[in-house]
XYZ file of C-alpha atoms in Angstrom:
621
model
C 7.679 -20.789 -12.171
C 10.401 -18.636 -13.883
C 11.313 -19.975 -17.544
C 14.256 -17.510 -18.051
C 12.238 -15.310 -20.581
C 12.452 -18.165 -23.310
C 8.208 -18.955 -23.434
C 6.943 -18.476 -26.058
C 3.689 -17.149 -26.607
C 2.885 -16.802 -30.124
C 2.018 -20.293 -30.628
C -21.661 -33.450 -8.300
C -21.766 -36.670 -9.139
C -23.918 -35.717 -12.362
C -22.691 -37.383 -15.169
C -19.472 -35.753 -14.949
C -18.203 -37.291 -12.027
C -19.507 -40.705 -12.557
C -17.349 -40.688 -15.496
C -14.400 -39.604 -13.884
C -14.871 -41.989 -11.021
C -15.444 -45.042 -13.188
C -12.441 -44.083 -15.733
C -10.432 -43.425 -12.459
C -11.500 -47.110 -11.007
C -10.243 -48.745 -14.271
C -7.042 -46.972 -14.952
C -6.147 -46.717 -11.138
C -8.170 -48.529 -9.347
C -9.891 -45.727 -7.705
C -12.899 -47.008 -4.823
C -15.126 -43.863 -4.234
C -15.847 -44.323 -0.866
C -17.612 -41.599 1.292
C -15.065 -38.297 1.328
C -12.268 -40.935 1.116
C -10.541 -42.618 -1.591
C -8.606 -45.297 -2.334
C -6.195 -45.172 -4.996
C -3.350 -48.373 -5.744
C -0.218 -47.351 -5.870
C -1.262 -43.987 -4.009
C -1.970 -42.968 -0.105
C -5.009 -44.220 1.097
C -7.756 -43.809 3.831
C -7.064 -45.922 6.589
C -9.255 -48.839 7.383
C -7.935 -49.293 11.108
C -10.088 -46.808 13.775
C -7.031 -45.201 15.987
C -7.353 -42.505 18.437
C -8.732 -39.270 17.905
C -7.654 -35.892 19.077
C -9.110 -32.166 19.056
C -7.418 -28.835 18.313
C -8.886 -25.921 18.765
C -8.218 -21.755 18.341
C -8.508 -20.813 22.579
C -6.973 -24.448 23.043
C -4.092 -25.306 25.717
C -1.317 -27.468 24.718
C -1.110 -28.533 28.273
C -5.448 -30.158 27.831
C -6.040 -33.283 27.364
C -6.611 -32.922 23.630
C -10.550 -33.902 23.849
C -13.627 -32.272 22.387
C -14.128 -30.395 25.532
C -10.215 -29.585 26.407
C -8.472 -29.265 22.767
C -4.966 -28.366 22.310
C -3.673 -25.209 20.690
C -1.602 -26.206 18.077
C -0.891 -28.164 15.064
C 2.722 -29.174 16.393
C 1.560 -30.334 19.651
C -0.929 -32.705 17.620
C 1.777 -34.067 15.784
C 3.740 -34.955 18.727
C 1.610 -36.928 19.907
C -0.828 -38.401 17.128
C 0.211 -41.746 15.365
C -0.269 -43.598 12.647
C -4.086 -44.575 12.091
C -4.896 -41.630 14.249
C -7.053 -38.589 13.308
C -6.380 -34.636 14.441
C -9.335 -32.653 14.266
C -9.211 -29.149 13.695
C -12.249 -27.120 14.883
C -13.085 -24.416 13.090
C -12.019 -20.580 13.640
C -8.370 -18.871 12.486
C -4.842 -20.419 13.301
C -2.281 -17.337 13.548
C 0.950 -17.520 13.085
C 3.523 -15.233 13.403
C 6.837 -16.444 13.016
C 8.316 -19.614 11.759
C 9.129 -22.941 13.698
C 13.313 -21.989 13.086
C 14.844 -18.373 12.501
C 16.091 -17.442 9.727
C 19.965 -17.947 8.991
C 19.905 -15.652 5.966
C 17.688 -13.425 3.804
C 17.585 -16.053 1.264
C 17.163 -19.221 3.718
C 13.738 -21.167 3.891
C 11.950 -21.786 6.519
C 8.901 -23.547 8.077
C 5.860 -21.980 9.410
C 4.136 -25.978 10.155
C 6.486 -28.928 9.674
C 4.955 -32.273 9.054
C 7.660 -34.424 9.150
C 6.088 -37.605 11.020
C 4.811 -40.739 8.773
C 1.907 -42.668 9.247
C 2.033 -45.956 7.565
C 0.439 -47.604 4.777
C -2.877 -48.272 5.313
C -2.575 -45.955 8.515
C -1.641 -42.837 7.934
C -2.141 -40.047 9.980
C -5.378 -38.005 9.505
C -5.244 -34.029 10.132
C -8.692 -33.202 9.602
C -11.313 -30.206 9.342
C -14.017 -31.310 11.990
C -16.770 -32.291 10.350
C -18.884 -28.758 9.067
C -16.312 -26.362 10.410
C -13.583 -24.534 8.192
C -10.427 -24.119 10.064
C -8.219 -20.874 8.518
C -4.456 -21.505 8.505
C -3.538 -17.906 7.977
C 0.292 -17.056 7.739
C 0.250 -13.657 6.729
C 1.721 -11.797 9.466
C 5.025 -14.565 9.472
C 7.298 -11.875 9.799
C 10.968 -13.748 8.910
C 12.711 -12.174 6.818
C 13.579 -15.003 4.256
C 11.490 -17.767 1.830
C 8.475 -19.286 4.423
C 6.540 -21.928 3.285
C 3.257 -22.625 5.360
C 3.448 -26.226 5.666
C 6.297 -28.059 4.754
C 5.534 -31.774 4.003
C 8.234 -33.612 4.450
C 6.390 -36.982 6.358
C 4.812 -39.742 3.967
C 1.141 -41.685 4.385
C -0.170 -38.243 5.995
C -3.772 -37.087 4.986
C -4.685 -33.423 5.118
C -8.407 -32.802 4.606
C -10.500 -29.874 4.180
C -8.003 -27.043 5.858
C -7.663 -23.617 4.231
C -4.265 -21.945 3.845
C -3.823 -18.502 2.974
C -1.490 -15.673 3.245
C 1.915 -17.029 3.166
C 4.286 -13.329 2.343
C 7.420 -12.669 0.769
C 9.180 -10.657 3.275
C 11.962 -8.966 0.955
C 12.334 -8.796 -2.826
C 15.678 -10.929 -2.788
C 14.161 -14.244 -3.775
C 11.780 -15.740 -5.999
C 8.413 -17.378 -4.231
C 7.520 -18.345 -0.808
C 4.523 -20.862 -0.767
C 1.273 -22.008 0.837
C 2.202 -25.994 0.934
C 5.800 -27.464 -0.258
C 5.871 -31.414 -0.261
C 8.534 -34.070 -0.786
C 6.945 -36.650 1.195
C 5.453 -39.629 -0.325
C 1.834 -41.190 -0.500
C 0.158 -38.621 0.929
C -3.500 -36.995 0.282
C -4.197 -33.343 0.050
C -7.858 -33.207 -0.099
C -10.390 -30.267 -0.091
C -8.123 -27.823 0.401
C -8.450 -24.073 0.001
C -5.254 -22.845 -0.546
C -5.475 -18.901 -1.874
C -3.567 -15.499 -1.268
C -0.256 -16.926 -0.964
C 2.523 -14.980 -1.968
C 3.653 -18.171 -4.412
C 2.387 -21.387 -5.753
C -0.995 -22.665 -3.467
C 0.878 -26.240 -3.619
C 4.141 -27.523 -4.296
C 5.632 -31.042 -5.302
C 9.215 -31.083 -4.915
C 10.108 -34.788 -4.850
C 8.438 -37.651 -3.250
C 6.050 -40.069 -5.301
C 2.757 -41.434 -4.932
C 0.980 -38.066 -3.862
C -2.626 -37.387 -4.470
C -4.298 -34.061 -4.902
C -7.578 -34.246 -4.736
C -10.879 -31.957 -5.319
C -8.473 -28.728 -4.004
C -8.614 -25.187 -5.049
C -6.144 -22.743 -5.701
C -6.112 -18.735 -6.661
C -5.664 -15.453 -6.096
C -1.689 -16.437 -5.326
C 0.708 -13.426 -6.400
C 4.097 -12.995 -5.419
C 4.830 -8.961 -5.978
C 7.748 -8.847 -4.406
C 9.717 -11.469 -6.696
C 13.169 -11.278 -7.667
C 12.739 -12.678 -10.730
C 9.550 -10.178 -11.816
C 6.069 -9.483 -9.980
C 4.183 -12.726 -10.775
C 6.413 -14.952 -12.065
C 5.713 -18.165 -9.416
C 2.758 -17.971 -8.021
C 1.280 -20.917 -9.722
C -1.552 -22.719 -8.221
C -0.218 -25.814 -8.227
C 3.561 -27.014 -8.981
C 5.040 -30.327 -9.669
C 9.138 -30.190 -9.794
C 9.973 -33.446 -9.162
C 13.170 -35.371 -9.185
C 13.213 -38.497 -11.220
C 12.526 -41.765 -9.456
C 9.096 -40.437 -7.966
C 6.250 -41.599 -9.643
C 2.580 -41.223 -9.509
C 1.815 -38.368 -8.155
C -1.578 -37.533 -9.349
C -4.144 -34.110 -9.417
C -7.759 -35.060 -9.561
C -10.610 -32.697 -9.519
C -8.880 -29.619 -8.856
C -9.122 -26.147 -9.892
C -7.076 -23.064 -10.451
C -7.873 -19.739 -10.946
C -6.613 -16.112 -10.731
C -2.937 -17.120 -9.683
C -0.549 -14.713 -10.996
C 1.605 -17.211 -12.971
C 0.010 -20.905 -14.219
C -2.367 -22.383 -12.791
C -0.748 -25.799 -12.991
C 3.056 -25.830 -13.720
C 4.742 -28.830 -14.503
C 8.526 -27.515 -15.772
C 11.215 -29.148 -14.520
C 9.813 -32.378 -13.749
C 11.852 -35.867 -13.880
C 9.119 -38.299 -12.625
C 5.533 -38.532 -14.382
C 2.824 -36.164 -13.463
C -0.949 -37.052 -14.415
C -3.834 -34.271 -14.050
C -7.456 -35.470 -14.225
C -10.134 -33.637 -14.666
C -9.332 -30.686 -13.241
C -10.073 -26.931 -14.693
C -8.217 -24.076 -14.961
C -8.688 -20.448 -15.818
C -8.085 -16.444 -15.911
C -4.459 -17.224 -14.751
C -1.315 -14.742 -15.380
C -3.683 -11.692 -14.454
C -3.448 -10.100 -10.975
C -6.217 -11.472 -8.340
C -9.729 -11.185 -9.493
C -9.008 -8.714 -12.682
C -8.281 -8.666 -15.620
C -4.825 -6.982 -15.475
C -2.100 -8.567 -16.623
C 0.643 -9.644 -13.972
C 3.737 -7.860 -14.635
C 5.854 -11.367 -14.922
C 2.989 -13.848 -15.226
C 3.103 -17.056 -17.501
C -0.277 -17.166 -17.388
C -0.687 -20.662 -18.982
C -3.954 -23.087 -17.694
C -1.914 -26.766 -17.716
C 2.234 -26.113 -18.953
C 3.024 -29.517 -18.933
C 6.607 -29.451 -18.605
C 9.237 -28.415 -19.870
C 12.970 -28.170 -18.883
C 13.814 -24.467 -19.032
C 14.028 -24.037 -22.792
C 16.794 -27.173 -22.980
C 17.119 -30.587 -24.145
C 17.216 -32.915 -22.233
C 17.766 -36.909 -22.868
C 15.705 -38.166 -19.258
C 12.898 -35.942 -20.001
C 9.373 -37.692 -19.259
C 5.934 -38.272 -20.881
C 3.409 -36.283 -18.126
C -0.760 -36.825 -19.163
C -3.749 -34.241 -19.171
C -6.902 -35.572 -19.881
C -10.683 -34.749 -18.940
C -9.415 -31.213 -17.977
C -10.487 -27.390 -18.912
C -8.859 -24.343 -19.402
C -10.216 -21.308 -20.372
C -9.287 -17.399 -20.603
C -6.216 -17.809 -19.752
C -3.792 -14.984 -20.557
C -1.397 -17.333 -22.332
C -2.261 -21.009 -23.482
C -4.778 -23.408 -22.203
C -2.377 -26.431 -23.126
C 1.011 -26.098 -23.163
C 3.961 -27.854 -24.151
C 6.521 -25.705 -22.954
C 9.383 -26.565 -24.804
C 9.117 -30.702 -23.662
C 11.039 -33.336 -24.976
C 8.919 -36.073 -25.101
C 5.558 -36.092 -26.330
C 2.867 -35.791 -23.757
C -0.519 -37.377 -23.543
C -3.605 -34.320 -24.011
C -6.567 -37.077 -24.069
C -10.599 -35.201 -23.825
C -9.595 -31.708 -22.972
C -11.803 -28.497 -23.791
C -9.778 -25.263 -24.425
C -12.248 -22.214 -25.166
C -11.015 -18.693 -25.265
C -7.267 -19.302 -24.366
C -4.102 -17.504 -26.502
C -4.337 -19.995 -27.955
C -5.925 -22.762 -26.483
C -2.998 -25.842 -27.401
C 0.117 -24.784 -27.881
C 2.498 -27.753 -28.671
C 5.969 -26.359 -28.456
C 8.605 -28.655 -28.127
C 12.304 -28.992 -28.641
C 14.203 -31.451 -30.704
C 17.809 -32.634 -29.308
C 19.471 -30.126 -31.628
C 17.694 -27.279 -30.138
C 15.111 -26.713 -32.849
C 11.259 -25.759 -31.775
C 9.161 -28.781 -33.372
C 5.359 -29.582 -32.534
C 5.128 -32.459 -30.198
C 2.099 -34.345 -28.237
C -0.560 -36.867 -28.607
C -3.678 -34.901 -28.786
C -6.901 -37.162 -28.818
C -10.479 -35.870 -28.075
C -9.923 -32.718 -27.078
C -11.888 -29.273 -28.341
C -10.097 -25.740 -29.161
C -12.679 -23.246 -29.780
C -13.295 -19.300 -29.113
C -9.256 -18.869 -29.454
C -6.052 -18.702 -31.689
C -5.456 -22.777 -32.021
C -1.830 -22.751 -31.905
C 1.101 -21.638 -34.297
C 2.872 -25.121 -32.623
C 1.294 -27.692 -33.902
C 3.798 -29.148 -36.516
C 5.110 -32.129 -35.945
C 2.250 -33.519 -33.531
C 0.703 -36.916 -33.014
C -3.328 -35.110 -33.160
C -6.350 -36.613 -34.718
C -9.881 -37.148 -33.540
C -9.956 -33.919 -32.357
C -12.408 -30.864 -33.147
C -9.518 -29.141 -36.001
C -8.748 -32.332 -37.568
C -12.656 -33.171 -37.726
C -15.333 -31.438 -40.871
C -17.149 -29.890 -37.876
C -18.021 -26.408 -37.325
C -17.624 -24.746 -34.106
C -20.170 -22.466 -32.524
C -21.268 -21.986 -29.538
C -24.397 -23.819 -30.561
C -22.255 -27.221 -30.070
C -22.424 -25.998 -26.064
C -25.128 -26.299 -23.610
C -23.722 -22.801 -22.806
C -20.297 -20.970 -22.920
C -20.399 -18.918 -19.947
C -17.265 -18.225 -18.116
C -18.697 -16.959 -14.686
C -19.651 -19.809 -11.728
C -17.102 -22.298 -12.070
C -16.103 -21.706 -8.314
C -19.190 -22.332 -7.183
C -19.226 -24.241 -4.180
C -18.425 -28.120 -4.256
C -20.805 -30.729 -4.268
C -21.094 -32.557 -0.102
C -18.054 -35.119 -0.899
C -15.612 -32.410 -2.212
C -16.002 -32.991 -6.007
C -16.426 -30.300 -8.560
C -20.097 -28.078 -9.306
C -22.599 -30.060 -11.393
C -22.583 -27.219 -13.996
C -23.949 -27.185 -17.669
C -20.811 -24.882 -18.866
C -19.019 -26.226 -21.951
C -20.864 -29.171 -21.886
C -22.285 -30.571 -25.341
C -25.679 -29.639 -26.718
C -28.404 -32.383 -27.405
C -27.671 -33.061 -30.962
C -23.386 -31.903 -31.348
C -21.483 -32.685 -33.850
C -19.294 -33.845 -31.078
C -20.640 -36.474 -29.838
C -19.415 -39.819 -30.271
C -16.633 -38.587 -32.850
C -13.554 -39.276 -30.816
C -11.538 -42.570 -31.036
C -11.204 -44.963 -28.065
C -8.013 -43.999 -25.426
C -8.526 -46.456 -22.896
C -11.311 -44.457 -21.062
C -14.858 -45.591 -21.093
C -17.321 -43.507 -22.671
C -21.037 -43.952 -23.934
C -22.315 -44.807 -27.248
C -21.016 -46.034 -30.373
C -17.273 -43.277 -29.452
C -16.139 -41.167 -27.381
C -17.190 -37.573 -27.525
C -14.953 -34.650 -27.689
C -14.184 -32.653 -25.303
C -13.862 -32.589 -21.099
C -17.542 -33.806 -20.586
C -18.805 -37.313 -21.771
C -22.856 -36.947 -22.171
C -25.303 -39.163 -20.856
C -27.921 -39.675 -18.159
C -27.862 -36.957 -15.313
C -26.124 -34.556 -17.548
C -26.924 -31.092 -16.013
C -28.885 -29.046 -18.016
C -28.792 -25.271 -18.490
C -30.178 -22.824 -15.822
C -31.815 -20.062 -17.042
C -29.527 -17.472 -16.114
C -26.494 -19.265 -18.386
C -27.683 -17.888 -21.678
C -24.677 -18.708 -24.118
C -22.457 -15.421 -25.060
C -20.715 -14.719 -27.886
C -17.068 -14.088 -25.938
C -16.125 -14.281 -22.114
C -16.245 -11.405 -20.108
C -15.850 -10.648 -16.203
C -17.948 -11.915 -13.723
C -20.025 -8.997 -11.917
C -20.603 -11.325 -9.005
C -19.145 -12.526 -6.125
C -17.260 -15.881 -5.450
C -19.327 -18.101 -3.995
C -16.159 -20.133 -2.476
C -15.028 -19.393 0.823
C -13.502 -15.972 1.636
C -10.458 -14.668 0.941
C -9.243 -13.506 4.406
C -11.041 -14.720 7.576
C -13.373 -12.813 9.808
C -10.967 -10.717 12.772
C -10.932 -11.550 16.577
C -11.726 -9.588 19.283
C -8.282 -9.216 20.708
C -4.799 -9.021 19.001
C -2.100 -11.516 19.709
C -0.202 -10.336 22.851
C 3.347 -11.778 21.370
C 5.011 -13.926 18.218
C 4.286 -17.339 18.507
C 5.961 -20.256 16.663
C 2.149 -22.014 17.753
C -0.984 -20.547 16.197
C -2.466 -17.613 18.280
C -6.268 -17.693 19.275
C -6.988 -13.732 18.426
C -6.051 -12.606 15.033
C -4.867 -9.638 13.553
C -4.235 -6.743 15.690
C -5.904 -4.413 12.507
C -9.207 -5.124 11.581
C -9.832 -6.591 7.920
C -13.044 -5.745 7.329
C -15.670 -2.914 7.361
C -19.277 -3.249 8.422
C -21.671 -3.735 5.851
C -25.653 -2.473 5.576
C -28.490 -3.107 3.135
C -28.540 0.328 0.941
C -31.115 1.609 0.057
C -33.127 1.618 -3.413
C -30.982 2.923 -6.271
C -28.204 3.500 -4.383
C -25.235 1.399 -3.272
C -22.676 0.213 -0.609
C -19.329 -0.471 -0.527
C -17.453 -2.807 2.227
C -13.637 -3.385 2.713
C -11.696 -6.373 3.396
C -7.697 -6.395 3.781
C -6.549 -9.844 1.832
C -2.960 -9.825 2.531
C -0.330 -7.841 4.098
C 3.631 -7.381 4.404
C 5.912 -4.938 5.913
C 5.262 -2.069 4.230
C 1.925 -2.715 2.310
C -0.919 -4.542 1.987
C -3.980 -5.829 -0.609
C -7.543 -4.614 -0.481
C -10.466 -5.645 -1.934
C -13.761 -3.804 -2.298
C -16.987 -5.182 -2.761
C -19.638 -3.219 -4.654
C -23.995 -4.115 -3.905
C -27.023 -2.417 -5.505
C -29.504 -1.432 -3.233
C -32.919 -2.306 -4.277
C -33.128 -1.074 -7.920
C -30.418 -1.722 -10.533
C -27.499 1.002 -10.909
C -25.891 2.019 -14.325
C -22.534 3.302 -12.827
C -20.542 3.266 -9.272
C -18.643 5.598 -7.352
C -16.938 4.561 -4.502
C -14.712 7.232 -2.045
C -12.317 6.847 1.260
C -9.555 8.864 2.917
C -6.416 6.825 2.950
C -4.398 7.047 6.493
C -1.251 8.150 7.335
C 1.604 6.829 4.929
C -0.715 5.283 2.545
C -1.044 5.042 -1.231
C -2.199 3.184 -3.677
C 0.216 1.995 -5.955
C -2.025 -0.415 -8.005
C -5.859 -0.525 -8.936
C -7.926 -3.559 -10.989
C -11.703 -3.860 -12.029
C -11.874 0.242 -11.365
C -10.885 3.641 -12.484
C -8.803 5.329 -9.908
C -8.657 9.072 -8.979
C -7.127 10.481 -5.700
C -5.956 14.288 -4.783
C -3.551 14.274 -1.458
C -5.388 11.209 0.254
C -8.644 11.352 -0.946
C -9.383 8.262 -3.264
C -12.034 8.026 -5.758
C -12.647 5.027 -8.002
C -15.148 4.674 -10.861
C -16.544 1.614 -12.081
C -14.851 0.018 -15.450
C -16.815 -0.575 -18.637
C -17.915 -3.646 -17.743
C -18.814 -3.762 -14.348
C -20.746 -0.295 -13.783
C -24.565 -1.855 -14.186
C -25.756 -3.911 -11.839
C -28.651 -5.879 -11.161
C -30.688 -5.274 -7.645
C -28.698 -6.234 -4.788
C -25.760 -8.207 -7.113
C -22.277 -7.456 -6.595
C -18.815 -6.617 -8.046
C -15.566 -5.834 -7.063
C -12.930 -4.502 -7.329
C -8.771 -4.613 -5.877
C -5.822 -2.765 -5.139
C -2.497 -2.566 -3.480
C -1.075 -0.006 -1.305
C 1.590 1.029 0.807
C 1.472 1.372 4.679
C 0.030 -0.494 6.968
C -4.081 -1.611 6.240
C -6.390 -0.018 8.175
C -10.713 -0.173 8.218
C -11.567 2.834 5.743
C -14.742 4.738 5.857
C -16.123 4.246 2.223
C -18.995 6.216 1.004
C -20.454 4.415 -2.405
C -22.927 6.594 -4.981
C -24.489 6.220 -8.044
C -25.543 8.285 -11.085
């Protein structure tokens, strides 16, 4: 979210999970249970059966809202469900159009899904992904002309589980973000959701208290069209809450590729805790390593109150969390007043990776936090740390740093896919090494641990630690993944038909313009390219390009297309662009050109006019 310009800069269930789980049963009395959870003092899965209802894209709000006769839309559900009931949402595209109210003014808000009926405690209301189908909430062709959020919360003891919401646009440059989810209900779970290509933050805490996050994913969010500066709010998830709303809580999430922070925490006046959860490459533009224009770019800012004192600011905690490669801190203070709580965090390749800003009631900049347990390595420390509570950590220990402490430092594959219940990979990635000089040299926090101490770092070790693959080979500095994302895609697949008129309901036949281009195995040495549009607005549009070896490896890529009629590219990442009147020609980068037998890279762009299915011819050297 916008600071006003005043950041400063300078400054499974391997063993992983088990820990988590048992530190989370002790400190919040956490019962893993299935896919459900629950947490005291937090929304919980319901232990009454109710009814259960079907929705389906091709549905008829006028059926009976069975398997075999679903209704249409997520409105209709609501209507009808209550608490202790469960909405399942078969899988396919939801469409949407326009928002549920019109908009009074260019700089209104307004609602694309409201969810603004309670369950009960105990009973909430269930909105569901049928069991292994993905449902695709996609609101990028809302055309209002004002701030749209996707879902707008504003109903307490509601559970939303494993929906994906993408797309949400900024339809004019006079306001700062739209977003995918806003909340300021209470006790409510957000679990296993994929919330990516919004044009602002993923999800959004306004007020309410009690809230759980849990095992989501957010990136690729960029809002160009910001009044405030390309990039500046599309966190992946935000926290802004009012005081007098406790306990809301993010467990096992992750953030990555969002233009602005990947978890933003300024501005709020009630307690926010973050549990291991990871976070990296944020403040670049989607799935490059450009800088955004007006990006933060900060893994965890915890806090903050715009660069000003202020006497009712609160203590938020970070602990068991990651950030890495990050265009601006891992770890960040942000100007807070009170001295957070950064227990068993790994920073690695950040700028820097804890930076401890705060601000003293006279204005001054002073170093503040309680920094326990936690590992900086492969970037600048901080220039911040005056003033802090740290000790037991890997600066203030006679340890040397290498990636030799590491069971390996690689920065590609942490969005692989989730484990069956929703929690994070079982990788081996910044993990400690048989024999480091970090285990067992932290000091007790109130989490359990094994052995004699605690170890540094994100990742206790113990039985059913994953071990190295063969593939993750430690390197000496990060660098950018040549392969694809192995989490689910970035736009969904297009229908048959286009929508026949603007619906407040979703539509059963996407786009009217096709999103992506056919695709065929190329041949030996050689190499195809295939097309996908990720996002759209009025008057331009996002593509991304996917580049595959044919059956030998390739040293260098070419890839060329005709843009259509009122087109142009007015922005280009992971590739060297070319064009002459409408012909386009990009070039691999330096580090993506040589590739492997039938691996992958890709690279993005944005454009003006409306998208369209290019013919791409791909060659190489």
């Amino acid at each position: 979210m916008s600071e006003r310009n005043i950041e400063s800069r300078g400054g499974g269930h391997g063993s992983t999970q088990v820990r988590a789980l048992i530190r989370r049963a002790l400190l919040a009395g956490a019962v893993a249970a299935g896919s459900g959870l629950l947490v005291a003092g937090t929304a919980g899965v319901s232990s009454a059966a109710g009814a259960s209802y079907y929705v389906a894209p091709g549905g008829s709000d006028s059926a009976a809202g069975t398997m075999s006769a679903p209704w249409a839309s997520f409105a209709h559900a609501q209507s009808i469900a209550q608490p202790g009931d469960t909405v399942y949402f078969r899988g396919g595209t939801y469409t949407y159009t326009h928002a549920d109210t019109g908009c009074s003014s260019q700089t209104a808000i307004v609602n694309a899904i409201t969810v603004n009926k309670s369950g009960a405690s105990g009973n909430p209301i269930n909105y569901f992904a049928y069991p292994g189908e993905h449902p695709v909430f996609d609101f990028s062709r809302v055309s209002d002309d004002c701030r749209i959020k996707g879902f707008d919360v504003t109903g307490s003891y509601v559970h939303l589980k494993g929906l994906e919401v993408q797309g949400v646009p900024q339809n004019n440059s006079l306001n700062h973000e739209s977003w995918g989810i806003w909340i300021t209900g209470s006790d409510n779970v957000f679990e296993q959701l994929n919330l990516h290509n919004n044009m602002g933050p993923g999800l959004f805490i306004q007020n309410g208290g009690g809230n759980l996050v849990l095992n989501c994913d957010s990136h690729d969010n960029y809002d160009p069209h910001s009044s405030d500066g390309a990039g500046q709010n599309a966190d992946g998830f935000g926290a802004h809450i009012s005081a007098n709303h406790p306990g809301n809580v993010f467990r096992g999430d992750r953030a990555w590729w969002n233009s602005d922070d990947g978890f933003d925490l300024i501005n709020a006046y009630s307690s926010v805790t973050i549990q291991d959860s990871w976070s990296w490459r944020n403040g670049y533009l989607p799935e490059s390593t450009t800088p955004a224009p007006s990006g933060n770019g900060n893994g965890f800012k915890a806090g903050g109150y715009g660069g000003v004192y202020v006497s009712n600011g609160v203590k938020h905690t970070v602990e068991d969390s990651v950030a890495f490669d990050n265009s601006a801190s891992g770890f960040y203070a942000n100007h807070h007043t009170v001295a957070d709580d950064f227990f068993n965090n790994t920073g690695y390749a950040n700028h820097p990776d804890f930076n401890m800003l705060g601000i003293s009631s006279s204005g001054a900049a002073i170093g503040i936090g309680t920094l326990r347990n936690n590992i900086a390595y492969g970037g600048t420390l901080t220039s911040n740390m005056g003033g802090t509570n740290a000790s037991y950590n890997s600066w203030n220990l006679n340890v040397t740093m290498s990636n030799a402490q590491f069971q390996s430092v690689s920065t590609t594959g942490w969005n692989a896919a989730r484990q069956a219940d929703g929690s994070l990979p079982a990788l081996p990635y910044l993990h400690l090494a048989a024999g480091s000089t970090l285990i067992d040299r932290g000091v007790n926090v109130g989490l359990p641990y094994n052995g004699s101490a605690p170890d540094l770092g994100a990742f206790e070790t113990g039985s059913g630690s994953p071990s190295p693959s063969p593939s993750s080979s430690p390197s000496a500095s990060p660098s950018p993944s040549s392969s694809p994302s192995s989490s689910p895609s970035a736009s969904p697949s297009p229908s048959s038909s286009p929508s026949s008129s603007p619906s407040s309901s979703p539509s059963s036949s996407p786009s009217s313009s096709p999103s992506a281009s056919p695709t065929s195995a190329p041949p030996a040495g050689a190499c195809a390219a295939a097309y996908q549009t990720q996002n759209s607005w009025p008057g331009g549009f996002q593509g991304l390009v996917t580049v595959t070896a044919g059956g030998a490896a390739i040293n260098g890529w070419t890839v060329k297309w005709t843009l259509s009629s009122g087109q142009a590219v007015t922005q280009l990442w992971n590739g060297t662009l070319s064009s002459s009147g409408s012909a386009v020609t990009v070039t691999n980068a330096s580090y993506n050109g040589s590739l492997s037998a039938g691996a992958s890279t890709t690279f993005g762009f944005t454009a003006t006019g409306s998208p369209s299915i290019p013919t791409l011819t791909c060659t190489s050297p």
